[in-house]
Coordinates of C-alpha atoms in Angstrom, one line a residue:
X1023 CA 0.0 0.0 0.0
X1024 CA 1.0 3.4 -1.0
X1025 CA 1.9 6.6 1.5
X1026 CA -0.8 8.4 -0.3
X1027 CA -3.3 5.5 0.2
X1028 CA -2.4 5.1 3.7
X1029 CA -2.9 8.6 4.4
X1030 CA -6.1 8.6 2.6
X1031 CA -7.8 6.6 5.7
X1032 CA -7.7 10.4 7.2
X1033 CA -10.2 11.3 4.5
X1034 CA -13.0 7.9 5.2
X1035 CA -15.5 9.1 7.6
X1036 CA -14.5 8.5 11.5
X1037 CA -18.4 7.3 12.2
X1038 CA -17.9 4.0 10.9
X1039 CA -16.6 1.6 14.2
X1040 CA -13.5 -0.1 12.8
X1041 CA -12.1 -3.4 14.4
X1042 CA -8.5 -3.2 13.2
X1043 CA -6.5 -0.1 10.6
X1044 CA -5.9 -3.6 8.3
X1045 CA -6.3 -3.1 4.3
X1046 CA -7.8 -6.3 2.9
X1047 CA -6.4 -7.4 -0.3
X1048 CA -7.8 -10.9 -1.1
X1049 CA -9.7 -13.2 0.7
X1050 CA -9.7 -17.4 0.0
X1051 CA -12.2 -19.4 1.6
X1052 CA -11.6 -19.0 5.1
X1053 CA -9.0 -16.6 5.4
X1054 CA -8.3 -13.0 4.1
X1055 CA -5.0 -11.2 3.2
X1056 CA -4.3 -8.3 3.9
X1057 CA -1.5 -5.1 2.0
X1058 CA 1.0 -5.8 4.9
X1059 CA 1.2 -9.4 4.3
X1060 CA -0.9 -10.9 7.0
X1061 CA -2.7 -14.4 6.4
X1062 CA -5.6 -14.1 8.6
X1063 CA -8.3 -16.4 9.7
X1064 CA -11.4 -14.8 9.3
X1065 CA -14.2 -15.5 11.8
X1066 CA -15.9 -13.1 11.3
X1067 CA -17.5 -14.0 7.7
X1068 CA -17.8 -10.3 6.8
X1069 CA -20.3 -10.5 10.0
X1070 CA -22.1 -13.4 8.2
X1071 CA -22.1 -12.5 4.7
X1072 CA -19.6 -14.8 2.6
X1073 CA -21.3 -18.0 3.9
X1074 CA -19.8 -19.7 1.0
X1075 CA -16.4 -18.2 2.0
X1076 CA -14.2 -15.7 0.7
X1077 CA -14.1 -15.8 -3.6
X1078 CA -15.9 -19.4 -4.0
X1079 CA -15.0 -19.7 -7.5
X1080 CA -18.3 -21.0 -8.3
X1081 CA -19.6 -17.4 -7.5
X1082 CA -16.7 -15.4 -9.0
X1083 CA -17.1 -17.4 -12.6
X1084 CA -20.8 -16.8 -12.3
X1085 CA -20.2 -13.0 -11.4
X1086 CA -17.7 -12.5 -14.5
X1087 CA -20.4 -14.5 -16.9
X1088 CA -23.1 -11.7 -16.0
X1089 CA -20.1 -8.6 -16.1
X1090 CA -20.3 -9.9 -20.0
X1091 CA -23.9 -9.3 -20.3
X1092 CA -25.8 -6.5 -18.5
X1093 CA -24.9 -5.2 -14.9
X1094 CA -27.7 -2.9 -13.7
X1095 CA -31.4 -3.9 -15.6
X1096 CA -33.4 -1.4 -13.2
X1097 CA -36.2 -3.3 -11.9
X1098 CA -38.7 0.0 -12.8
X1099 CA -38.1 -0.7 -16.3
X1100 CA -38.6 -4.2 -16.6
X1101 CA -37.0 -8.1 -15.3
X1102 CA -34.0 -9.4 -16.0
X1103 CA -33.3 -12.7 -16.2
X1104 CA -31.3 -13.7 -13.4
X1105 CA -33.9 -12.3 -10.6
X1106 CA -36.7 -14.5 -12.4
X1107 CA -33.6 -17.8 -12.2
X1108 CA -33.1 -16.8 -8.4
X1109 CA -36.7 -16.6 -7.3
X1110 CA -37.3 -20.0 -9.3
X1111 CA -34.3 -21.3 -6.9
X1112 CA -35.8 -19.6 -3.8
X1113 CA -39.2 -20.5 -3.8
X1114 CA -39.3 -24.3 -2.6
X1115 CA -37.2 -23.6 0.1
X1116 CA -38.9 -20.8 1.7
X1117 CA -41.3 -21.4 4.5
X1118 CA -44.7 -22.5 3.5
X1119 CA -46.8 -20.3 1.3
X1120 CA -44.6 -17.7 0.5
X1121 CA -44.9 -17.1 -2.8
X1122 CA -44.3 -13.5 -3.6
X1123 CA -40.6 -11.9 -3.2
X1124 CA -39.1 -8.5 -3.2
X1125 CA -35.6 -7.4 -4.5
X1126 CA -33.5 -4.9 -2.4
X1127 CA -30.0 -3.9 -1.6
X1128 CA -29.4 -4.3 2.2
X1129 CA -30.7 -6.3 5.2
X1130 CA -32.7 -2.4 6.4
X1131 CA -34.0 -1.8 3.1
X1132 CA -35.5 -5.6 3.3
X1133 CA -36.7 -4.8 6.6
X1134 CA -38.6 -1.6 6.2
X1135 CA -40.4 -2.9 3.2
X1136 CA -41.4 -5.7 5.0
X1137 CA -43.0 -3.0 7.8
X1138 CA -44.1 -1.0 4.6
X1139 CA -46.4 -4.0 3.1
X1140 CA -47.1 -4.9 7.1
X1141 CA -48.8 -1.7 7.1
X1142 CA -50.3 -1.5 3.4
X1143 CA -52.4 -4.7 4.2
X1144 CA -53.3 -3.8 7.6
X1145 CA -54.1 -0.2 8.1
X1146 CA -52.3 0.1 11.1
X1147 CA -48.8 1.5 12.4
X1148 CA -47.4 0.0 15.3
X1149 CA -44.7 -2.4 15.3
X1150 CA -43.7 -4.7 18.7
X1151 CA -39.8 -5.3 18.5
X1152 CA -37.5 -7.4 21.1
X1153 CA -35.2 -5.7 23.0
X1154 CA -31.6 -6.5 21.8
X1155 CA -32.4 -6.4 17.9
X1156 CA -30.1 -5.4 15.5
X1157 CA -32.4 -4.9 12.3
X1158 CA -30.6 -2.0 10.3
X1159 CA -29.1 1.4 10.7
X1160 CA -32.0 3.8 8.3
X1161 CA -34.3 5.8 10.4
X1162 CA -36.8 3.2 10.3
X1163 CA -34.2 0.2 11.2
X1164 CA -32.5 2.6 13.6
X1165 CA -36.1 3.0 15.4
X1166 CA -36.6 -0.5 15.6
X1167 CA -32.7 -1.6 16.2
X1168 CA -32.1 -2.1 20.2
X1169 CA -28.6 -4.3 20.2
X1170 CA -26.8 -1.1 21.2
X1171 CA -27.7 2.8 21.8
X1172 CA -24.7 3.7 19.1
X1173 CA -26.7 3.3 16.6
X1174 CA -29.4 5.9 17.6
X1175 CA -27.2 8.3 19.5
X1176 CA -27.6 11.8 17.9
X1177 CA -30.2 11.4 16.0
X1178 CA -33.4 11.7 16.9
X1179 CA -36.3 12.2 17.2
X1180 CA -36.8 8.9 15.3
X1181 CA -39.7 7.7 14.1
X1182 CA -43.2 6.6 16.0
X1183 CA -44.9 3.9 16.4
X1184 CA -42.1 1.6 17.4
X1185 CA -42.8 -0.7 20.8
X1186 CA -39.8 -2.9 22.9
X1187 CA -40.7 -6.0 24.4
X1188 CA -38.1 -8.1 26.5
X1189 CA -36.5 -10.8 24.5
X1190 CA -35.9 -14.2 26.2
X1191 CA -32.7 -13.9 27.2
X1192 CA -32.1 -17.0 29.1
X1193 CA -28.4 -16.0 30.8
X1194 CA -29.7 -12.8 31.9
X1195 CA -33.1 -14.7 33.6
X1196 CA -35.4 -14.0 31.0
X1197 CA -37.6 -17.1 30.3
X1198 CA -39.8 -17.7 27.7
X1199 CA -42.8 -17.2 30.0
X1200 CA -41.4 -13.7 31.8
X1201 CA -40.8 -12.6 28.3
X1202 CA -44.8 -13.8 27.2
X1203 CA -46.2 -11.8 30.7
X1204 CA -44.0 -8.9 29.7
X1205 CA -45.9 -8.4 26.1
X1206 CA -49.2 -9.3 27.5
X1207 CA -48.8 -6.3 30.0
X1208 CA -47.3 -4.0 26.7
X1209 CA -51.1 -4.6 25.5
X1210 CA -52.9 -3.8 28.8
X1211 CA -51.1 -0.7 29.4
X1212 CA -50.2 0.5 26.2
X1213 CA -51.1 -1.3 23.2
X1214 CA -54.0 -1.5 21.0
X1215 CA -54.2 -4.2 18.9
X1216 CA -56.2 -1.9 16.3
X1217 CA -53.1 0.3 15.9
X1218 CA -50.1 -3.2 16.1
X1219 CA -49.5 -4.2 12.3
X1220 CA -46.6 -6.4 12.9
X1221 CA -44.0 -8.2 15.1
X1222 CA -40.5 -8.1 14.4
X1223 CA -37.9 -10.9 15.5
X1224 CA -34.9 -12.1 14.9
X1225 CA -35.1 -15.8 15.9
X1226 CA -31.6 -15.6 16.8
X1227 CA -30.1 -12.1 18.0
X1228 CA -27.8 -11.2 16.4
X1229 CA -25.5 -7.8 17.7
X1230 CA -27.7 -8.1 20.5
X1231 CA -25.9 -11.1 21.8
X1232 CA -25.7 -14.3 19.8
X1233 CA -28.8 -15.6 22.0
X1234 CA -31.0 -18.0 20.5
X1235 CA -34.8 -17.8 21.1
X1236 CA -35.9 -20.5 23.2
X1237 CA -37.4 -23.8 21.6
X1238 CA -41.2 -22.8 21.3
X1239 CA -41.0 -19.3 21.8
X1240 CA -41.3 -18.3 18.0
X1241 CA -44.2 -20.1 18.1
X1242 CA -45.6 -18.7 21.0
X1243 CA -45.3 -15.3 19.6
X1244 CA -46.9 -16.5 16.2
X1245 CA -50.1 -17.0 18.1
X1246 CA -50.2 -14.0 20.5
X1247 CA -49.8 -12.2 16.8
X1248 CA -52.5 -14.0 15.3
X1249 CA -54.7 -13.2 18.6
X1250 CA -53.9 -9.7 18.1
X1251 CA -54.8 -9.8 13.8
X1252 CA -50.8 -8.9 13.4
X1253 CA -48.3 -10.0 10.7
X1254 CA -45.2 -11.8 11.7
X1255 CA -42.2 -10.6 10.6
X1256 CA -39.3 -12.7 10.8
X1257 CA -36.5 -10.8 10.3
X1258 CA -33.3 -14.0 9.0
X1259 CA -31.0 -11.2 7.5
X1260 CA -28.3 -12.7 9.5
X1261 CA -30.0 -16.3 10.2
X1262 CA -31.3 -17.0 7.2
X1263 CA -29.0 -19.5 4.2
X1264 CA -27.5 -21.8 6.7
X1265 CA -25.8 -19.7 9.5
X1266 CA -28.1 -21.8 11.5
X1267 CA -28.0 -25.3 10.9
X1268 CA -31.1 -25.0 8.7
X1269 CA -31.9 -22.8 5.7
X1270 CA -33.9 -20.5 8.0
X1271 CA -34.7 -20.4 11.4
X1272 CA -38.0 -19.9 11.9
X1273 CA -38.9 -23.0 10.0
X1274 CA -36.7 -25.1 11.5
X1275 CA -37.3 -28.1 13.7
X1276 CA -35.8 -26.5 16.5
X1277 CA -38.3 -23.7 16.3
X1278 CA -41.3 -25.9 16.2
X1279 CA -41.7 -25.0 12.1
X1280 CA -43.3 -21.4 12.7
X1281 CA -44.5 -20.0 9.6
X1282 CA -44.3 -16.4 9.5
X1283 CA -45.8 -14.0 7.5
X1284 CA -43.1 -11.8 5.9
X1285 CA -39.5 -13.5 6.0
X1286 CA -36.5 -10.5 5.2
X1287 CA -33.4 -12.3 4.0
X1288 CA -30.0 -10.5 2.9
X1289 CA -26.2 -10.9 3.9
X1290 CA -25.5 -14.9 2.9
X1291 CA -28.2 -14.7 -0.1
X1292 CA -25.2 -13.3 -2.4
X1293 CA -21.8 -14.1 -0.9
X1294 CA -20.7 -10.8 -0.5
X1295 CA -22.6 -9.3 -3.3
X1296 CA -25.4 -6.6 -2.1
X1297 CA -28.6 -8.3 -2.0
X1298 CA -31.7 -8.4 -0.3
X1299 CA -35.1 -10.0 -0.2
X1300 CA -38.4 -10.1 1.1
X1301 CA -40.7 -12.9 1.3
X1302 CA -44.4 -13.4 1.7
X1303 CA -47.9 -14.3 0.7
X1304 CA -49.8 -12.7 -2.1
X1305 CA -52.3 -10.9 0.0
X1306 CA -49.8 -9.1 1.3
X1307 CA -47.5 -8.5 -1.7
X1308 CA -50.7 -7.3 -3.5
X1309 CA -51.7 -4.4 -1.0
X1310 CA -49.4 -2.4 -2.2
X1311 CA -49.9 -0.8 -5.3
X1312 CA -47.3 -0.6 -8.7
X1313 CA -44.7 2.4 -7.4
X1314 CA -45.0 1.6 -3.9
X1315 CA -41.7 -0.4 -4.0
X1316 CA -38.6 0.3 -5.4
X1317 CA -35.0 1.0 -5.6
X1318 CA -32.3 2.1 -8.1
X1319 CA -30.6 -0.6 -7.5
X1320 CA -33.0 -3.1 -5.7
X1321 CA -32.1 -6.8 -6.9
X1322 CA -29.5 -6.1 -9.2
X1323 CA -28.1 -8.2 -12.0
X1324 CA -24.9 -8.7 -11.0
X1325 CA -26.0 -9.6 -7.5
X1326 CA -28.7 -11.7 -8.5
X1327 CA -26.0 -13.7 -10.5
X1328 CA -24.0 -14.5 -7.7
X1329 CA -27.0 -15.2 -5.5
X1330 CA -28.1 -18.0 -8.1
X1331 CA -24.3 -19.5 -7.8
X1332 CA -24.9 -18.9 -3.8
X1333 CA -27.9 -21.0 -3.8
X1334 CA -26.5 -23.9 -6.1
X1335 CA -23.5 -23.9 -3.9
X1336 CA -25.3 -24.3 -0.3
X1337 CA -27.0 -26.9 -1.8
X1338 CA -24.6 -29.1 -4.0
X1339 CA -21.6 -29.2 -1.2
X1340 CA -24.0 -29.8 1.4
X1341 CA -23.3 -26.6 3.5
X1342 CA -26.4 -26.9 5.8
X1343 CA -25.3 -29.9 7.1
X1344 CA -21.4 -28.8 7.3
X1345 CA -23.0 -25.6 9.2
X1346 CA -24.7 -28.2 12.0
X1347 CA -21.6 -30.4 12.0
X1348 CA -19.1 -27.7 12.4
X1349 CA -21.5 -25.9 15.2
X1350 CA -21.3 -28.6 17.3
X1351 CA -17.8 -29.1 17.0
X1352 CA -17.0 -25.4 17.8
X1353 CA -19.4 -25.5 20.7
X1354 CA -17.6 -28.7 22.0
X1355 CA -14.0 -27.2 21.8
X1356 CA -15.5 -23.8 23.6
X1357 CA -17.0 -25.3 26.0
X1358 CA -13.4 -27.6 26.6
X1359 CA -12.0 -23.9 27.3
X1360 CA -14.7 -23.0 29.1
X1361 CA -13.9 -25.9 31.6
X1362 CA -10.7 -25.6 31.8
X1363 CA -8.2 -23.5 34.1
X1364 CA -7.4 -21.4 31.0
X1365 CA -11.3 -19.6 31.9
X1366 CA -10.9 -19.1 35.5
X1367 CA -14.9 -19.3 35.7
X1368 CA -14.9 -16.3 33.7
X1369 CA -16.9 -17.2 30.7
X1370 CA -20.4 -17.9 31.8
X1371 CA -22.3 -19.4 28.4
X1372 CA -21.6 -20.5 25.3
X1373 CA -24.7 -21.1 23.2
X1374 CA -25.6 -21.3 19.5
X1375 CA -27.2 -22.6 16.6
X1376 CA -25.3 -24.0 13.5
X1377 CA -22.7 -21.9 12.9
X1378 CA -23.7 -18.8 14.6
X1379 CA -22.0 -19.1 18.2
X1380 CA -21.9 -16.4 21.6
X1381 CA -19.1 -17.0 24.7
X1382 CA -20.5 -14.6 27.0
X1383 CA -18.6 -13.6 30.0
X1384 CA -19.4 -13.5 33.6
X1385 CA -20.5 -10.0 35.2
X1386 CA -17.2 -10.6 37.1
X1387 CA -14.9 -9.9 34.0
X1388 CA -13.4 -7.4 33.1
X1389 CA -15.0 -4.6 32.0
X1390 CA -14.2 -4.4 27.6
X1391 CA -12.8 -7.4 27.6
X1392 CA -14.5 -8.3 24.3
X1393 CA -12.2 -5.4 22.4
X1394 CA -9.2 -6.7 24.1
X1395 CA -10.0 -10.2 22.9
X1396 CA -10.1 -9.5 19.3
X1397 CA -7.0 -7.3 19.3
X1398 CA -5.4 -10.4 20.8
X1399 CA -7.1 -12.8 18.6
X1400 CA -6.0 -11.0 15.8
X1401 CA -2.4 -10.9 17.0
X1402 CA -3.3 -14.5 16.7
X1403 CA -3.9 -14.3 12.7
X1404 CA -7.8 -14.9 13.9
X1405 CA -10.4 -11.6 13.0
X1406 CA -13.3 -12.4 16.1
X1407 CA -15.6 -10.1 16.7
X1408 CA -17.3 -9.3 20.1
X1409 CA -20.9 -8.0 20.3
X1410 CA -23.9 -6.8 22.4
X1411 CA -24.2 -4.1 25.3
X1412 CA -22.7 -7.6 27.3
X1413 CA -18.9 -9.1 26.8
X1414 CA -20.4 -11.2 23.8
X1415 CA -17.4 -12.8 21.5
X1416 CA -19.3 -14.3 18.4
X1417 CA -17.8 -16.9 16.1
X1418 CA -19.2 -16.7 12.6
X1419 CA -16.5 -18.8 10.3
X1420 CA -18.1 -19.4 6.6
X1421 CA -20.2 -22.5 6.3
X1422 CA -18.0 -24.7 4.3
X1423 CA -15.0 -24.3 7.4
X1424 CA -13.6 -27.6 7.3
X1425 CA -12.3 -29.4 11.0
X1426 CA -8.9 -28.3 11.1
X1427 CA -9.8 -24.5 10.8
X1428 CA -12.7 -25.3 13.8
X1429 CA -9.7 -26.1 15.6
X1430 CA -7.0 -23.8 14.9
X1431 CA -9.8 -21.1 15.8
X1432 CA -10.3 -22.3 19.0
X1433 CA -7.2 -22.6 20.1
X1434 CA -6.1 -19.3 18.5
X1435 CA -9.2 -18.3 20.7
X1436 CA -7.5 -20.3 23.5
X1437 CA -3.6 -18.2 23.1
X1438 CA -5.4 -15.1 23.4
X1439 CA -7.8 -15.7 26.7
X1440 CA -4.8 -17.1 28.2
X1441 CA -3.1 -13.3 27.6
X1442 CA -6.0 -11.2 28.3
X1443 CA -7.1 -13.3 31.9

């Protein structure tokens, strides 16, 4: 890297949160390069975006086969033929009955469309989110995004209409059931349900924590919606294309097979290449109206191409079932540190689904130790991430990560607890 490049960091906005002053070159499956040389193990996935890992050929030949044809075929105008391939791909997969999808750019675009056709089809405004959701950083996302108060701070007043609900956040003592009394008590002494047009979950968090929904819960909140004539919104932008063990959450077995009513999917739909989606049933596609939906460059060709290799790939090499396998094993090996002197007691869960995996630590940590583990996990050759208001570490490695990389994570993982305890 050049002087002049390196001095042109100075000129990139300081309001973007940066893990390390790194400048990525290349990235190969699991690992990234970087201008100074590094070989790094990434763990972090792009926070769960290159699910088929970094530059899966598969995806790059597909996305130099469309560069040759037509890159941007605005979806005002007319269709283009790779969205029409990718929604043939997507339909069978998604959960029952939805049968109408919608082409964005990012994961807060999907999810304020979703809210958009929520209200179109029912008249009303209001929509119940779980405290500790990340769902985008857009006015609307920002209004409905609890997982930290960075992502509001400044700038307000954002918009109304927006209601927090405790999510079931088992480590902290939040059951299933206190989190169910909590929402029935939201309706006694504040809601309507005349005014509530949707709820809005992630079945996992995500920044919020790495914390799993409880078995049943999802389904639990699919009928208190349907008592209260409310949409479901499931928001997988994060969950959704395998992270989990299963090609969504929601309708997984662990969830019970809860159907919701609006499913927003972006990050691992493209490997990397912007993309979003929204899912659902033609009733509710069909309230709104020709011009209601849009975006320059909402579902674009070149994106859509690699989202067709994406879907092809998850499928032929089996990367569902790699994502279940390789969960386990990483959940196994943390847990081994957990137990072992290396912890001194200090890390108090580790929890996951598929390949989406939280260590939180014990109120008696330190205080930040999250940022000091990745700066040590990096000296490692390992990117790790910490999240949530709590000392959350998350492991997200890409879904084809073989054994041996499980491994050398952890006890990269393993090296740098041992410096920072």
């Amino acid at each position: 890297m050049s002087a002049f490049q390196n001095a042109t960091k100075n000129n990139i906005a300081r309001g973007i949160g940066r893990m390390t002053d790194l400048v990525f070159t290349s990235g190969k499956g699991s690992y990234v390069q970087t201008s100074c040389g590094k070989n790094l193990l990434d763990f972090t996935c792009g926070i769960g975006v290159v699910n088929t890992g970094h530059s899966h050929p598969r995806v790059i030949a597909a996305a130099k086969e469309q560069l040759d044809n037509i890159v941007h075929a605005q979806v005002n105008i007319g269709y283009h033929d790779k969205m029409l391939e990718l929604t043939e791909l997507l339909l069978p997969h998604l959960p029952k009955g939805l049968d109408r999808i919608y082409y964005g750019t990012t994961g807060a675009e999907a999810v304020e469309n979703a809210v958009k056709m929520a209200r179109a089809l029912t008249g009303k405004h209001a929509v119940v989110v779980f405290r500790g959701g990340y769902h985008g950083r857009t006015f609307g996302t920002m209004a409905m995004t609890t997982s930290s108060r960075i992502y509001r701070q400044k700038f307000g007043p954002l918009i109304p209409g927006i209601h927090v609900t405790p999510f079931p956040y088992e480590y902290h003592g939040i059951t299933s059931d206190m989190a169910m009394a909590e929402l029935e008590q939201l309706f006694k002494d504040t809601l309507h349900e005349d005014d509530v047009a949707a709820f809005l979950i992630e079945p996992v968090l995500g920044e919020g924590g790495y914390a799993p929904a409880p078995p049943g819960f999802l389904k639990k909140i699919r009928e208190f919606a349907n008592s209260k004539n409310a949409l479901l919104i499931c928001d997988e932008v994060q969950t959704g294309f395998g992270r989990t063990g299963s090609l969504f959450a929601c309708d997984s077995e662990y969830n019970n097979d809860v159907q919701p009513d609006i499913l927003t999917m972006a990050k691992g739909i493209a490997s990397g290449f912007p993309l979003s989606a929204v899912a659902t049933y033609r009733e509710i596609a069909d309230a709104c109206d020709p011009g209601m939906l849009g975006g320059t460059y909402a579902g674009n060709a070149l994106s859509c191409a690699a989202g067709v290799a994406t879907q092809h790939i998850i499928h032929d090499e089996n990367l569902i079932e790699n994502s279940a396998k390789m969960g386990e094993r990483l959940r196994d090996n943390l847990r081994n540190i957990q137990q072992s002197e290396v912890s001194k007691g200090l890390i108090g869960d580790v929890r996951g689904l598929g390949l989406m995996t939280g260590v939180e630590f014990t109120k008696e940590a330190e205080e930040g130790i999250k940022t000091k583990l990745s700066q040590e996990c990096l000296e490692e050759g390992m990117l790790l991430l910490g999240c949530s208001t709590y000392e959350v570490m998350r492991f997200v490695p890409p879904l084809n990560v073989t054994e041996e990389e499980i491994d050398i994570g952890c006890e990269k993982f393993e090296n740098a607890l041992k410096r920072v305890l």
